[in-house]
mmCIF file of C-alpha atoms in Angstrom:
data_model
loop_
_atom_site.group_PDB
_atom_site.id
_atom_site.type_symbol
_atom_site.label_atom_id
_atom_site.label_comp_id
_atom_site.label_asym_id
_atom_site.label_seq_id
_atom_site.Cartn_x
_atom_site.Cartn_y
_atom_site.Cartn_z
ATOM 1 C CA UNK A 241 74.753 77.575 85.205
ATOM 2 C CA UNK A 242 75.951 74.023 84.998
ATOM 3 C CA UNK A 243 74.990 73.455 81.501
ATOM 4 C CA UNK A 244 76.288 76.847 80.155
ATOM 5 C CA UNK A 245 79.627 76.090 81.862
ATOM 6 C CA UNK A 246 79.706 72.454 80.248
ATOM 7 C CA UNK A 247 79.022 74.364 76.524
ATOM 8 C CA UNK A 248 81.507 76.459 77.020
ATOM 9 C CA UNK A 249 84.125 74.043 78.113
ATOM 10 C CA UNK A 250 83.290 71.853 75.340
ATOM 11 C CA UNK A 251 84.047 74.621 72.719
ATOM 12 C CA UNK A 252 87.445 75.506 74.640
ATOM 13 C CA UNK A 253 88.435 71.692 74.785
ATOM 14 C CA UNK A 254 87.713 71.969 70.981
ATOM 15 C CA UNK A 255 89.694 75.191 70.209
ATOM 16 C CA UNK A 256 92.957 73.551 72.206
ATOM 17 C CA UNK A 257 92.782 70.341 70.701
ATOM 18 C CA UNK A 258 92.636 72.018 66.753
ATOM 19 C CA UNK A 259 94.671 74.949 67.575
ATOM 20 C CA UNK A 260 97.514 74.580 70.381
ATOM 21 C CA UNK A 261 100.267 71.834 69.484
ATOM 22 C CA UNK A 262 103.165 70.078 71.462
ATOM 23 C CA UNK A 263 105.917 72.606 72.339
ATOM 24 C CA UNK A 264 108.059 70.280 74.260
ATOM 25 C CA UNK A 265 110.424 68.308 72.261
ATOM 26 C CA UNK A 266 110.081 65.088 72.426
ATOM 27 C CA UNK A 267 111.837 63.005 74.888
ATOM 28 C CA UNK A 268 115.464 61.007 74.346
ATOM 29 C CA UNK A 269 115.830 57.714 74.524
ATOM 30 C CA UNK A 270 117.281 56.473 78.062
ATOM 31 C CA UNK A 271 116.221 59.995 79.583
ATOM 32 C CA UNK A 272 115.215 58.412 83.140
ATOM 33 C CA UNK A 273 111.126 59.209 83.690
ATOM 34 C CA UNK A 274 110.391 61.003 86.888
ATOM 35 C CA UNK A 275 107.319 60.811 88.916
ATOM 36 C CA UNK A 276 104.764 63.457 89.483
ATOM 37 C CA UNK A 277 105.324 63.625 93.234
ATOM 38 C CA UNK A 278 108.873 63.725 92.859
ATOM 39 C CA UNK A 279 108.341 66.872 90.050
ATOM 40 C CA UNK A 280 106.002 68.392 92.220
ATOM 41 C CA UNK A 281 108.882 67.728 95.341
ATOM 42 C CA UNK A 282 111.655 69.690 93.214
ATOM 43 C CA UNK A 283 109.371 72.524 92.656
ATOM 44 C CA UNK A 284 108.054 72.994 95.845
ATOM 45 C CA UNK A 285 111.675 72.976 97.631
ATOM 46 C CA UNK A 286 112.716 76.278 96.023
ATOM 47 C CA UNK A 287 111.070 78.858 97.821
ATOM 48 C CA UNK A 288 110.352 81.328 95.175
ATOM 49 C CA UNK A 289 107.954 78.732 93.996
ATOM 50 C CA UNK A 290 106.685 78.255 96.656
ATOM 51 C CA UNK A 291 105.896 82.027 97.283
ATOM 52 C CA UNK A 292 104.306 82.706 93.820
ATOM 53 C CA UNK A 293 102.067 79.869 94.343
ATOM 54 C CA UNK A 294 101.272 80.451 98.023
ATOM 55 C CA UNK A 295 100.680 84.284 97.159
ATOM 56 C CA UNK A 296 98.349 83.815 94.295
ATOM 57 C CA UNK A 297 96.473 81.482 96.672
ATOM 58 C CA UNK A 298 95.815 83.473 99.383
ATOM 59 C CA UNK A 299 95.347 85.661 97.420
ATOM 60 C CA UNK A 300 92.330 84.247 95.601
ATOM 61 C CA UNK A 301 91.414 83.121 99.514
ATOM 62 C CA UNK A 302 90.878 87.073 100.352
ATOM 63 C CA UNK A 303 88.680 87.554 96.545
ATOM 64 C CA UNK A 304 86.389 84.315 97.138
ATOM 65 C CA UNK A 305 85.956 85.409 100.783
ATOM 66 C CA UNK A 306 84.624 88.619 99.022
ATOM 67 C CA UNK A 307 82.750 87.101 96.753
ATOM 68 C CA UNK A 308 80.675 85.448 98.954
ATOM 69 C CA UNK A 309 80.903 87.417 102.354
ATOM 70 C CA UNK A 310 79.840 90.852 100.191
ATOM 71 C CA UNK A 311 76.517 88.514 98.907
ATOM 72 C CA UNK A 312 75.317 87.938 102.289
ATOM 73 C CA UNK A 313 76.041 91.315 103.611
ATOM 74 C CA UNK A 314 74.659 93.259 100.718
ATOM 75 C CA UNK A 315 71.159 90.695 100.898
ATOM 76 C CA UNK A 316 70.581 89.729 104.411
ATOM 77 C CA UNK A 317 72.895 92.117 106.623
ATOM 78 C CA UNK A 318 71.656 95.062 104.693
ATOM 79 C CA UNK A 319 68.333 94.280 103.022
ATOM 80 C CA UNK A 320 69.709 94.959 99.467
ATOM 81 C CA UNK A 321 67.740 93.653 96.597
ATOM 82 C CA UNK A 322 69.988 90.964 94.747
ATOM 83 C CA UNK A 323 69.724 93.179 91.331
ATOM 84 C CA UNK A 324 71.384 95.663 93.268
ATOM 85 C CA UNK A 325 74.200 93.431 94.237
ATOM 86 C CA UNK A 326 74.646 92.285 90.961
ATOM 87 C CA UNK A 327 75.402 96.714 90.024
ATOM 88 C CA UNK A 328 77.863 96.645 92.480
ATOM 89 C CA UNK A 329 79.521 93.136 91.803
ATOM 90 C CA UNK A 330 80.905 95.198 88.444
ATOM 91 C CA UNK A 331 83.614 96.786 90.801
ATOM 92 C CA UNK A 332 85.148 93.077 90.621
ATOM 93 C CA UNK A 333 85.394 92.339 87.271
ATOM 94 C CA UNK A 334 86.413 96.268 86.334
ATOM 95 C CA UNK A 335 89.527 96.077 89.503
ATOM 96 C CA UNK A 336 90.627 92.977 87.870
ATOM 97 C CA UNK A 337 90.714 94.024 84.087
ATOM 98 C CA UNK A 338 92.268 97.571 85.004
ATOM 99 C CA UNK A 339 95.191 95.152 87.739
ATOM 100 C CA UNK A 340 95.955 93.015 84.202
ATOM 101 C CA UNK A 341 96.294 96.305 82.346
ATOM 102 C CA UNK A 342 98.915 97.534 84.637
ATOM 103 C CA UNK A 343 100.609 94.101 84.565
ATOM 104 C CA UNK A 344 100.465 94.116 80.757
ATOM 105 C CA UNK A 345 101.749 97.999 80.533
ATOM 106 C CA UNK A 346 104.951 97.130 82.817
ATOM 107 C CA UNK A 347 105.327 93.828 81.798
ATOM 108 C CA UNK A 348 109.066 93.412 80.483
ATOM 109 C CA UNK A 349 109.719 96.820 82.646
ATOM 110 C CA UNK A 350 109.265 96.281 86.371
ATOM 111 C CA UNK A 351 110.331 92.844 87.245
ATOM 112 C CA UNK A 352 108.109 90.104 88.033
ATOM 113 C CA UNK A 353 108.858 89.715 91.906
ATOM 114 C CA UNK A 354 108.049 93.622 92.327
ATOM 115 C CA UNK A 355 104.652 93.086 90.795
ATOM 116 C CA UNK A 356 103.946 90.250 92.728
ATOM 117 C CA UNK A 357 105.204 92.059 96.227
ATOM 118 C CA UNK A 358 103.097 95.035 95.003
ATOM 119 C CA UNK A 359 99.756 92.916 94.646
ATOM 120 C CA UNK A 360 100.513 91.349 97.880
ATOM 121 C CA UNK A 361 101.070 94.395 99.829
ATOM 122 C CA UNK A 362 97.749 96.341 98.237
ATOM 123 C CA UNK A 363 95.822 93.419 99.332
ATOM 124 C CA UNK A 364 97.182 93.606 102.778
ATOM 125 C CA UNK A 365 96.320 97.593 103.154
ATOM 126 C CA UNK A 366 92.763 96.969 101.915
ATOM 127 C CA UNK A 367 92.188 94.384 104.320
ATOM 128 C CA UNK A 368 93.263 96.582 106.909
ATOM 129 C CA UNK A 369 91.715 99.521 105.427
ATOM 130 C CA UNK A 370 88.106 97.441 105.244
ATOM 131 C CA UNK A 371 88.700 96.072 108.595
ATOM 132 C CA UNK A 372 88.170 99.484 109.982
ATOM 133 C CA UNK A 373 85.572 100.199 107.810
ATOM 134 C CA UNK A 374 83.718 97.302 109.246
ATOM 135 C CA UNK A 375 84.912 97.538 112.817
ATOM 136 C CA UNK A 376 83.543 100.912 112.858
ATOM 137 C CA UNK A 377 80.208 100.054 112.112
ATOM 138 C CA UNK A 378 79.786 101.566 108.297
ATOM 139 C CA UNK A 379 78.955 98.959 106.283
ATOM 140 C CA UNK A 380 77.516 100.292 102.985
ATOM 141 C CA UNK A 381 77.663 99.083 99.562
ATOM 142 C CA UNK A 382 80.228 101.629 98.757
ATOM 143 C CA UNK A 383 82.189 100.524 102.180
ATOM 144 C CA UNK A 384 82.264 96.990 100.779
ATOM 145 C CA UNK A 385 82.831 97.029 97.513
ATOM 146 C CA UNK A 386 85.477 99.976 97.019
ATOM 147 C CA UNK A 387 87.812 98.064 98.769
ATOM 148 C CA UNK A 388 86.766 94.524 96.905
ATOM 149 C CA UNK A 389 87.802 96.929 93.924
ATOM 150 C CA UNK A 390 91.219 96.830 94.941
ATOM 151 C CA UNK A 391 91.498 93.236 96.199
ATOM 152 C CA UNK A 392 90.667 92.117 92.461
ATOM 153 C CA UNK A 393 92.832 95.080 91.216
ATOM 154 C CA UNK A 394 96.088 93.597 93.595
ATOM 155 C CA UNK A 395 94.875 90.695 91.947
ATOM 156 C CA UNK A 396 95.004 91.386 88.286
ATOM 157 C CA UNK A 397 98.707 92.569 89.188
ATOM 158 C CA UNK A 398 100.065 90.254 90.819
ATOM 159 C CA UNK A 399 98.354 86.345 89.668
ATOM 160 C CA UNK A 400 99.766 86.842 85.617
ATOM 161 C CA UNK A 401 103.087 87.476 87.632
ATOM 162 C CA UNK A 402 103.095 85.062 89.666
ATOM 163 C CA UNK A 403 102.017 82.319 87.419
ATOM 164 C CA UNK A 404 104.548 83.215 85.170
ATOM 165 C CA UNK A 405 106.957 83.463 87.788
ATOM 166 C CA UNK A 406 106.241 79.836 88.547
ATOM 167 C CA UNK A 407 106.572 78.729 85.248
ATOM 168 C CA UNK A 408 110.425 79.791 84.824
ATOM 169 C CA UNK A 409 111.760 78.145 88.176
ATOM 170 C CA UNK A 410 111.492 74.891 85.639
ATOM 171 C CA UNK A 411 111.123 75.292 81.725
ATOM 172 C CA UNK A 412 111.108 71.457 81.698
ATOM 173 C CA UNK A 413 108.125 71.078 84.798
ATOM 174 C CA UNK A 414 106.441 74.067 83.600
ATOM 175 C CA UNK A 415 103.169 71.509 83.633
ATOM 176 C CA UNK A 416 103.563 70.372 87.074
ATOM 177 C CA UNK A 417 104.140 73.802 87.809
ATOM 178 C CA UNK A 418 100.949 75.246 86.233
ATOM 179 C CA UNK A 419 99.044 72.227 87.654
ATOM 180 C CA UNK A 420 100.076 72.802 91.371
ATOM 181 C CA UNK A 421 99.508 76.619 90.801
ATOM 182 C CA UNK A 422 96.313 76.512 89.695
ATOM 183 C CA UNK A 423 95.620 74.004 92.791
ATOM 184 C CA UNK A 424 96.502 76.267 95.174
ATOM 185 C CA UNK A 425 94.526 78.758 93.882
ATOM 186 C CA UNK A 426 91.219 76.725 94.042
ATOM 187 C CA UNK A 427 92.270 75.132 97.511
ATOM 188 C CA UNK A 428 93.086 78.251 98.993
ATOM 189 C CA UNK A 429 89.555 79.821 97.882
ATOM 190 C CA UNK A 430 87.887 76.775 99.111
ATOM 191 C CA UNK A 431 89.384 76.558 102.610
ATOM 192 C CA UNK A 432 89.158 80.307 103.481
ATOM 193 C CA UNK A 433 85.838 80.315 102.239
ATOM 194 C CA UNK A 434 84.983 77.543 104.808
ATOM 195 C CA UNK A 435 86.665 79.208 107.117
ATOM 196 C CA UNK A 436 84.298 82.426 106.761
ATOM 197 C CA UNK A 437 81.226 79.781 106.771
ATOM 198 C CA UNK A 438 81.920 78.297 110.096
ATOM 199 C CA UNK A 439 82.794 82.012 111.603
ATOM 200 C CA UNK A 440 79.934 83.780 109.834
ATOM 201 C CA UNK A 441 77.601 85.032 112.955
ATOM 202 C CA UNK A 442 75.755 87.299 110.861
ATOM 203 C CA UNK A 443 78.013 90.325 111.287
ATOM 204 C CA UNK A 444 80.576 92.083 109.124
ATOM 205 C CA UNK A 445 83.585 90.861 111.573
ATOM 206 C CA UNK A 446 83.904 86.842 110.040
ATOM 207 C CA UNK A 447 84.247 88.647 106.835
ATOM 208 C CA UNK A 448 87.148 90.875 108.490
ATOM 209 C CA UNK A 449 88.806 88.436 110.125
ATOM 210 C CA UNK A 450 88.958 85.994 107.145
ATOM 211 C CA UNK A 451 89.797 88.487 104.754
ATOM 212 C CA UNK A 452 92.524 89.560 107.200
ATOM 213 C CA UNK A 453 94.337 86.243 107.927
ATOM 214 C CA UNK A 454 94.498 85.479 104.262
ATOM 215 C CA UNK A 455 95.960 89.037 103.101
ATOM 216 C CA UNK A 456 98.234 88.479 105.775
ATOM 217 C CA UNK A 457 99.643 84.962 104.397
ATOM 218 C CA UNK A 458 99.177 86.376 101.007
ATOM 219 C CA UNK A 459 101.920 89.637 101.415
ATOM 220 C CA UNK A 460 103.951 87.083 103.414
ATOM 221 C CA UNK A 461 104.317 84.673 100.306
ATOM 222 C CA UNK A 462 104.926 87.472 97.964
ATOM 223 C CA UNK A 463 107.952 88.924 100.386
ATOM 224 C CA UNK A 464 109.812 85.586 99.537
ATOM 225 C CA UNK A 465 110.415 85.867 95.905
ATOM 226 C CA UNK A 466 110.757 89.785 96.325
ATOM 227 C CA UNK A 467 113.977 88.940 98.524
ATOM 228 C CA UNK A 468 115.774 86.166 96.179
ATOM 229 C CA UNK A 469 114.962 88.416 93.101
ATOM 230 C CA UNK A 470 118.604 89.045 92.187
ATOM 231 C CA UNK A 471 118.930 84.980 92.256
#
């Protein structure tokens, strides 16, 4: 895994360096230089920033939760073979690619805040919806991985939106911007994942109450741009 990962980032380090220039012009002379804490300060004080980022990275808290919560139930909770997990992993991949093709179709239609409030809320009723699933003792395949259908389809909506939400607050820290997105995103999968590790007990109900906490924070983030849209 390591090695095909390092391939294939050497052949995308290669394709940006040859293909993608400079688009920012280049800085005037006596323009004061700014610091990257005090970039990442100015973002991070207007709150629709701070909601895109924080919803795109709870919301990747509820998928990696998934992710690895749905391997342990599918291979030690229910005595799945792991070739059959890897059959019903395609639900992930297919509810993300069909979320980015409704972001793509409405893109330039439905505004950017409403997608991301519409990701966010979808991932909330799942959660709720696979809470009771769980809580009521049927935990299938089919029980599990439906609903991690539409966490990566919520997903697919709302991340492109979000990210691109966070790039306009700031055409001139769009990096910054992009950098402390895509943190959040990684840190919020990591932590909630932990989370689930130190609850797991070998039941479905870590799973439910991780899952649940994070859509939670996830459709709370995406309210805040939703409201200061018309700003």
């Amino acid at each position: 895994v390591l090695v095909f990962a390092s391939a294939i980032g050497l052949i995308v380090t290669a394709l940006v360096f040859f293909n993608i220039a400079e688009t920012r012009e280049p800085r005037e002379t006596g323009t004061p230089r700014t610091s990257f804490l005090s970039n990442c300060g100015t973002l991070l004080r207007d709150a629709k920033f701070t909601g895109y980022v924080l919803q795109s990275g709870f919301c990747s808290g509820v998928f990696f939760t998934m992710l690895g919560s749905s391997a342990f139930l599918m291979v030690e909770y229910l005595g799945r073979p792991a070739a059959e997990f890897g059959l019903y992993f395609l639900f992930f991949p297919a509810g993300y690619w069909i979320g980015n093709f409704i972001s793509s179709r409405l893109s330039g239609r439905v505004d950017i805040d409403i997608m991301v409030f519409a990701g966010g809320a979808v991932v909330l009723l799942t959660a709720v919806a696979l809470a009771a699933l769980m809580v009521g003792g049927i935990v299938t395949p089919l029980s599990i991985f439906i609903p991690g259908f539409f966490i990566t389809l919520a997903q697919g909506m709302a991340l492109p939106n979000a990210q691109a939400g966070a790039l306009q607050v700031s055409h001139v820290l769009a990096g910054t911007a992009s950098g402390i997105g895509t943190f959040m995103q990684f840190f919020c999968a990591a932590a909630f994942t932990q989370l689930y590790g130190l609850l797991a007990d070998g039941t479905p109900i870590p799973m439910v109450i991780t899952i649940s906490i994070a859509a939670s924070l996830s459709f709370a983030a995406g309210v805040v741009p939703f409201l200061r849209r018309k700003e």
